[in-house]
mmCIF file of C-alpha atoms in Angstrom:
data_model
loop_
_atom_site.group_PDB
_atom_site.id
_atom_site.type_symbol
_atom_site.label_atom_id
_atom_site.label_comp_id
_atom_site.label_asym_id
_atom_site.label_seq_id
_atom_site.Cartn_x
_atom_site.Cartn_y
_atom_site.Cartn_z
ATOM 1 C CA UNK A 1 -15.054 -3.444 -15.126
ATOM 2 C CA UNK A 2 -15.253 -1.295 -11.933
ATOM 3 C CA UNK A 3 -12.146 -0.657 -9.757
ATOM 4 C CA UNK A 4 -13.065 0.282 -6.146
ATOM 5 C CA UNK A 5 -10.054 1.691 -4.198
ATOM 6 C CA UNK A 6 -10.231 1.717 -0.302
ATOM 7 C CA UNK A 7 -7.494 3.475 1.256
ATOM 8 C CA UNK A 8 -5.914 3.209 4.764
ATOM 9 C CA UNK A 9 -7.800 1.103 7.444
ATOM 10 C CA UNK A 10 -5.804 1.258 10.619
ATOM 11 C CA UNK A 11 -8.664 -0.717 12.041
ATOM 12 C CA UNK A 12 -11.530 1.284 10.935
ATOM 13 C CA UNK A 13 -14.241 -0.300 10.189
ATOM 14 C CA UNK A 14 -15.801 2.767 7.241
ATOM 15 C CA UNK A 15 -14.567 -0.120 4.840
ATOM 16 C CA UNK A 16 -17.869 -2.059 5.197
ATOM 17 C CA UNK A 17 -19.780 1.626 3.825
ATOM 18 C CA UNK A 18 -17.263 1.266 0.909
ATOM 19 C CA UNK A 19 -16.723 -2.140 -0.692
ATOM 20 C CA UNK A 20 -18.850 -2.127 -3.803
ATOM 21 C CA UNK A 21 -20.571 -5.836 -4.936
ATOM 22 C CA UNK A 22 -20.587 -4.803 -8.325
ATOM 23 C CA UNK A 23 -16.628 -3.676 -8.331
ATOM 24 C CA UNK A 24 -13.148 -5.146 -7.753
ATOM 25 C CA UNK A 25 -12.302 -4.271 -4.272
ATOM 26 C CA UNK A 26 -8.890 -3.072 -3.663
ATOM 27 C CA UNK A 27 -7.504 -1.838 -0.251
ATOM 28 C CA UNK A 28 -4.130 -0.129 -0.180
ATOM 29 C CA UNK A 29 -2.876 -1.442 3.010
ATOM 30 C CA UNK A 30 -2.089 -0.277 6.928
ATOM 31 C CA UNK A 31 -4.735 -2.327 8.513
ATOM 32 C CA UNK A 32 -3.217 -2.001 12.474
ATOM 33 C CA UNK A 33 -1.779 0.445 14.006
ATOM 34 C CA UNK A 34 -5.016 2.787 14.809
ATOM 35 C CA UNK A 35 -4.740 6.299 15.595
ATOM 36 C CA UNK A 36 -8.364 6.215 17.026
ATOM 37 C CA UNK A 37 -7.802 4.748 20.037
ATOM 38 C CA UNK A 38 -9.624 1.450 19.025
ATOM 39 C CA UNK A 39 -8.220 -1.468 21.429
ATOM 40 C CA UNK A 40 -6.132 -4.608 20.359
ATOM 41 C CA UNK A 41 -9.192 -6.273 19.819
ATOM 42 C CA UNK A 42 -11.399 -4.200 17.645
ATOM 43 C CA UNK A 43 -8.336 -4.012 15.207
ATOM 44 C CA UNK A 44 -7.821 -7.222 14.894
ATOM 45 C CA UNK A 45 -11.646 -7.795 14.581
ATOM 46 C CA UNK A 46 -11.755 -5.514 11.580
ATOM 47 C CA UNK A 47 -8.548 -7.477 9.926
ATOM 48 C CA UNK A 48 -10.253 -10.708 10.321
ATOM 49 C CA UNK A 49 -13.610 -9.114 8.712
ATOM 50 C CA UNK A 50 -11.774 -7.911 5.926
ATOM 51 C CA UNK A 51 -9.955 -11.127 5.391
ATOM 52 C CA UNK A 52 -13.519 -12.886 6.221
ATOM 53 C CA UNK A 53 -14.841 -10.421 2.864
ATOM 54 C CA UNK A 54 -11.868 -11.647 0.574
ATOM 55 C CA UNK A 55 -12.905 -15.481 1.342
ATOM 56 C CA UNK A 56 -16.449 -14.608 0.300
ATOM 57 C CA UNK A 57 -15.456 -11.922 -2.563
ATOM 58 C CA UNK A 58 -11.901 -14.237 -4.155
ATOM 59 C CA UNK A 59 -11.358 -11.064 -6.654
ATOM 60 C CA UNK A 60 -10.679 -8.359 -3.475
ATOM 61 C CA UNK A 61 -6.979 -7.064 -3.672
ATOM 62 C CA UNK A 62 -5.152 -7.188 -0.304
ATOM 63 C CA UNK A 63 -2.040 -4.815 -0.712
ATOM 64 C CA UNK A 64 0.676 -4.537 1.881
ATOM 65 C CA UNK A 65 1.227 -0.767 3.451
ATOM 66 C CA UNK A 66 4.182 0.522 5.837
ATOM 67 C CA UNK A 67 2.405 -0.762 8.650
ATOM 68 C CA UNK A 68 2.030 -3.903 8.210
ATOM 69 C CA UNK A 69 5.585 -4.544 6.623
ATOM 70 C CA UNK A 70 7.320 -4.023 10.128
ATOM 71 C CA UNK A 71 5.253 -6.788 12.133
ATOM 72 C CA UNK A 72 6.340 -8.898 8.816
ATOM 73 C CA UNK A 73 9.852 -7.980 9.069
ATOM 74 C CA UNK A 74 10.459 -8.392 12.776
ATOM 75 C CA UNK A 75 13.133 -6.635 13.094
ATOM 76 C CA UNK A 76 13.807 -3.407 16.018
ATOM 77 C CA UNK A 77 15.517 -1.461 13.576
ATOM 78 C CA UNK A 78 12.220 -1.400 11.329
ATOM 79 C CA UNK A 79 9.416 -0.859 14.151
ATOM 80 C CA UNK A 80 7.331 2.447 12.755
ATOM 81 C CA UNK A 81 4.937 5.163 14.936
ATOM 82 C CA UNK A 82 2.397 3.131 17.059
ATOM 83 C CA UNK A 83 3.856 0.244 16.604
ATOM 84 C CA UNK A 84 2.365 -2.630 18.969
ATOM 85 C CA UNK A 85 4.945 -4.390 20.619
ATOM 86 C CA UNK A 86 2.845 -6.242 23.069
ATOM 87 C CA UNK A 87 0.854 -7.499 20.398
ATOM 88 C CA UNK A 88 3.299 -7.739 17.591
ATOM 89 C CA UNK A 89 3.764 -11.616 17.631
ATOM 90 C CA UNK A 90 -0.304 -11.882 17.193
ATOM 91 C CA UNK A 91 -0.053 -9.737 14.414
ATOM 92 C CA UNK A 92 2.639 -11.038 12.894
ATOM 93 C CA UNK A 93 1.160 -15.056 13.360
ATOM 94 C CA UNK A 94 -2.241 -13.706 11.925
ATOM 95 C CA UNK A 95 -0.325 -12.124 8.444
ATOM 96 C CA UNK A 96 1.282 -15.934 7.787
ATOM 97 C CA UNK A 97 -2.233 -17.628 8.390
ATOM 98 C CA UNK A 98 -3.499 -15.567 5.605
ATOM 99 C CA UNK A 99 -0.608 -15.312 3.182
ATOM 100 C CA UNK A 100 -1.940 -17.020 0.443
ATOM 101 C CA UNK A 101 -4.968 -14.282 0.712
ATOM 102 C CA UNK A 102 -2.551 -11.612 0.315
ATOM 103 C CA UNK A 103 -1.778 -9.712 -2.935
ATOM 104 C CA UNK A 104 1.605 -8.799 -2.307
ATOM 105 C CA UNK A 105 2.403 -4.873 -2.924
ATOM 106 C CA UNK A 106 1.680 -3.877 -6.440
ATOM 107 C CA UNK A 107 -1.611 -4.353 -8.555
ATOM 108 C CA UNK A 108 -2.196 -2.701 -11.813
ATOM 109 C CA UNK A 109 -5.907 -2.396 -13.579
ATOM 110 C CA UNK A 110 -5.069 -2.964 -17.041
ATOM 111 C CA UNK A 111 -2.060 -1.999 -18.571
ATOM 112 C CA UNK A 112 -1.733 1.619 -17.268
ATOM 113 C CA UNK A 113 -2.717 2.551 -13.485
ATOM 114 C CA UNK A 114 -0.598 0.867 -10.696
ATOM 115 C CA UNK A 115 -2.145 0.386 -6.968
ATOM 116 C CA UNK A 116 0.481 0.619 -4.481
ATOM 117 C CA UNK A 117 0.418 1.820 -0.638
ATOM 118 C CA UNK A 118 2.560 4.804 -1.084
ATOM 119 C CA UNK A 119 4.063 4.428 -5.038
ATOM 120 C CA UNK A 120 7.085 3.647 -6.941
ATOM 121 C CA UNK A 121 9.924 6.270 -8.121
ATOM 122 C CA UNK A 122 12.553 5.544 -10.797
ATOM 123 C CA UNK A 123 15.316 5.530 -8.644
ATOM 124 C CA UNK A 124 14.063 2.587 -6.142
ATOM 125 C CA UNK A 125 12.645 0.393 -8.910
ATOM 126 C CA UNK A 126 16.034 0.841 -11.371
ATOM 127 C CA UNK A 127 18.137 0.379 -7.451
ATOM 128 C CA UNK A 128 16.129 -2.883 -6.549
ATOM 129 C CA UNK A 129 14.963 -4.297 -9.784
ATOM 130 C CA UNK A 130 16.202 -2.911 -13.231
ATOM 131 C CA UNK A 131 16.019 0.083 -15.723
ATOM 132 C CA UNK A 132 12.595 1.132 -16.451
ATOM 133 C CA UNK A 133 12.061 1.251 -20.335
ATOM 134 C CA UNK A 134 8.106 1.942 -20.497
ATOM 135 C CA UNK A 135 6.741 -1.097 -19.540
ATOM 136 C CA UNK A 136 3.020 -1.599 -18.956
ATOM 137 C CA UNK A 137 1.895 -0.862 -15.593
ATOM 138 C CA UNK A 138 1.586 -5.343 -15.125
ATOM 139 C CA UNK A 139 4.890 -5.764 -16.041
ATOM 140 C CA UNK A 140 6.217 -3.310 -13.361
ATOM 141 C CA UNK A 141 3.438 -4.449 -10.909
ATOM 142 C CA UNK A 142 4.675 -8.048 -11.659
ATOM 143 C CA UNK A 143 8.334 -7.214 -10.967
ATOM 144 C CA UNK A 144 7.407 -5.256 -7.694
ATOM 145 C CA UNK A 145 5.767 -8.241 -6.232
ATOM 146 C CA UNK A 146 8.553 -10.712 -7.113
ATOM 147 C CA UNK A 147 10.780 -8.728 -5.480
ATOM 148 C CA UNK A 148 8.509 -9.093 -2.424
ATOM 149 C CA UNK A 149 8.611 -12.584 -2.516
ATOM 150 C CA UNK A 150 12.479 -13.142 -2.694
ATOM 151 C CA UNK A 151 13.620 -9.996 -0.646
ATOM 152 C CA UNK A 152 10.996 -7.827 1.446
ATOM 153 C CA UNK A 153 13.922 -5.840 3.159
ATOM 154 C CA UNK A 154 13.819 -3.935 -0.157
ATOM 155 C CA UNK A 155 10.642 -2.361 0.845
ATOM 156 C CA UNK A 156 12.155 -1.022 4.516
ATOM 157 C CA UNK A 157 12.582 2.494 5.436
ATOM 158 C CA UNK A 158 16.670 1.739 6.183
ATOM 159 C CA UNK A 159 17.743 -0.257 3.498
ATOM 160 C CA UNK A 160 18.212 2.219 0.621
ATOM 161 C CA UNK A 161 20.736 4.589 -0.162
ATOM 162 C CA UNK A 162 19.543 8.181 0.191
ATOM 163 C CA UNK A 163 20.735 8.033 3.984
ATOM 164 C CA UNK A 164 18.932 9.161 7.107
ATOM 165 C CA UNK A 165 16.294 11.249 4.778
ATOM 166 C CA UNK A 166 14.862 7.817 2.949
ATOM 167 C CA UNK A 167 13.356 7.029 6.834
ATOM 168 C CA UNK A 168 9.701 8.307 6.553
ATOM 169 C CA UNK A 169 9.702 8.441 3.083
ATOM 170 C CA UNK A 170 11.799 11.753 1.989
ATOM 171 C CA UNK A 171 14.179 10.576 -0.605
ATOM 172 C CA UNK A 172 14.199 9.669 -3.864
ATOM 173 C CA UNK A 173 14.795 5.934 -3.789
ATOM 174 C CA UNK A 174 12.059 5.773 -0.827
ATOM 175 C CA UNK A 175 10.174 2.417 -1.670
ATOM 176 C CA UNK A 176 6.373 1.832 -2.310
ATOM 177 C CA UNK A 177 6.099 1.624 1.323
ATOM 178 C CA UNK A 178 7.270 4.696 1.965
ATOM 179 C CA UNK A 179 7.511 7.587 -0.523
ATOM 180 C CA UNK A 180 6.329 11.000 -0.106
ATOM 181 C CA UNK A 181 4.328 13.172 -2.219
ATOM 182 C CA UNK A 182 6.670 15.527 -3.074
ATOM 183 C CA UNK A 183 9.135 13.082 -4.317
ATOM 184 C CA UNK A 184 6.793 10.445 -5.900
ATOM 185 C CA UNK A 185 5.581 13.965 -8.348
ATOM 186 C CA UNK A 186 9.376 14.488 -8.789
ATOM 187 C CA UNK A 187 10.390 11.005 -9.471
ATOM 188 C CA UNK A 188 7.428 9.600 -10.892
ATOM 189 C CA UNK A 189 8.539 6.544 -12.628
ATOM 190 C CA UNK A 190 5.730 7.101 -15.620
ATOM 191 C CA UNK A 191 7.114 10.380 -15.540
ATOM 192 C CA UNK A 192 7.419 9.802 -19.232
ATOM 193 C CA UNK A 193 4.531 8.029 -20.501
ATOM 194 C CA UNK A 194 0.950 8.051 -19.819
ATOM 195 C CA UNK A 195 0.487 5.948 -17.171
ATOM 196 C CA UNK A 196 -1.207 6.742 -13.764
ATOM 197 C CA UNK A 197 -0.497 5.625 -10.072
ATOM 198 C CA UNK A 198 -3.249 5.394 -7.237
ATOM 199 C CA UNK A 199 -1.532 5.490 -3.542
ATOM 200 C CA UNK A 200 -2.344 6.021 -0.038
ATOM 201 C CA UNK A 201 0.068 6.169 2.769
ATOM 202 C CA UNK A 202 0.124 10.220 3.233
ATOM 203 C CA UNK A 203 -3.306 11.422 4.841
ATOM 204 C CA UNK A 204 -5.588 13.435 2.686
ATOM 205 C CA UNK A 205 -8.808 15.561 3.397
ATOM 206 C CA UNK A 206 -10.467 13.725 1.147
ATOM 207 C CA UNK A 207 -9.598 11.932 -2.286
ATOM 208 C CA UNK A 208 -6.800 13.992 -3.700
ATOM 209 C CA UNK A 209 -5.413 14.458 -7.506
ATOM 210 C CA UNK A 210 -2.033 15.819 -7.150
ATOM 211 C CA UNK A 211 -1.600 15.501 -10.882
ATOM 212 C CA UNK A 212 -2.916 13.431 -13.609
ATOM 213 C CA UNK A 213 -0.591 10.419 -12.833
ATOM 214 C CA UNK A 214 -1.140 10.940 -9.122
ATOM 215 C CA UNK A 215 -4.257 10.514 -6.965
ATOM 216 C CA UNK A 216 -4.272 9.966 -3.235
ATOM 217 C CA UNK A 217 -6.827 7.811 -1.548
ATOM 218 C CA UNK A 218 -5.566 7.849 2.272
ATOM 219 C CA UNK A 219 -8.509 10.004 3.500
ATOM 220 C CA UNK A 220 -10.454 7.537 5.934
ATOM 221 C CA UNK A 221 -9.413 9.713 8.828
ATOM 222 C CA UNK A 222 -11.661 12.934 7.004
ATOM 223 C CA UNK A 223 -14.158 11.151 4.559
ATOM 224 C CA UNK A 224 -15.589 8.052 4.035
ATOM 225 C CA UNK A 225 -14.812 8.057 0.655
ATOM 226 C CA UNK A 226 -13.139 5.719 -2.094
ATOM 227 C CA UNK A 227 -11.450 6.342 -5.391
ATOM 228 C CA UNK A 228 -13.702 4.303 -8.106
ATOM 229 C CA UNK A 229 -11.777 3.618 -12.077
ATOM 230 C CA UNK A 230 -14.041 2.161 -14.720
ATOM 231 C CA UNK A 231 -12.387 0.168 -17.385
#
């Protein structure tokens, strides 16, 4: 089986170059909140085309990334950079229409690589779920995405317990959303096994292999490229 990883859209539309017929399909999140300065409508153009693909393609994985968690969560506490206020109730109306499209934060190909939009450390999944004790990568993807369902304020940027530093990602119990690079190496959940996580969420030149666990897709801005796994 192929594994096709897309990483951030915010609204680009270098996704239709990408997606692969012969491949599972999986796109890492952020689909608003351009930094092109695409308008309201092209971005929500592209969103609908991408959901439009998953209709026609059932096995495409829709992940959740930073982005689109604060037009979920509603709340002015949780509103991120380029945030669209005027627009956030369209935004917000168009993620419920397609929830049951959605694949909730966490997918894992096979039992050892984990797709998430930024990754998981140790110290947010034992905080917000339970000690980790070597599970396979779709136990812990299957936990994550429970945890979505019954409490997405877990996934914020203000809701943990490393203080003022776990906004934007720097701290160890930064969630999926949110974690760095630098503390994702250092706190690594699998940092004692031999499993692997693909991530976006921090922008890369092109596709990116911090270590052997760790390889970083986010490179839309630079390259049209994605990050293919065969299995």
């Amino acid at each position: 089986m192929t594994y096709n990883i897309i990483g951030d859209i915010h609204g680009r539309d270098v996704w239709y170059e990408l997606v692969r017929d012969d491949a599972v399909n999986i796109f890492v999140g952020d689909y608003f909140d351009p930094y092109e300065p695409f308008s309201f409508a092209q971005v929500m153009h592209n969103f609908r085309m991408i959901i439009d693909y998953k209709r026609r393609n059932p096995d495409t994985v829709l992940l959740y990334g930073n982005h689109d968690l604060h037009y979920l969560l509603n709340d002015p506490y949780e509103r991120y950079s380029r945030y669209n206020a005027e627009h956030s109730y369209e935004i917000r109306y168009e993620f419920e229409q397609v929830r049951d499209l959605m694949n909730g934060v966490a997918y894992s190909i096979g039992d050892d690589v984990l797709v998430t939009h930024a990754g998981v450390s140790k110290p947010w999944y034992e905080k917000w779920i339970g000690s980790y004790n070597d599970e396979a990568t779709g136990v812990v993807a299957r936990n994550i995405n429970d945890l979505w369902d019954n409490d997405m304020s877990a996934f914020n940027y203000g809701n943990n317990s490393g203080g003022i530093m776990d906004r934007g990602g720097m701290a160890p119990t930064s969630s999926p959303m949110w974690i760095r690079p630098g503390y994702l190496k250092e706190y690594n959940i699998f940092t004692d096994n031999d499993y692997r996580q693909v991530v976006g969420h921090t922008q890369q030149k092109n596709i990116s292999r911090m270590t052997p666990k760790l390889t970083f897709v986010d490179c839309l801005m630079f390259s049209t490229k994605s990050y293919v796994i065969e299995k």
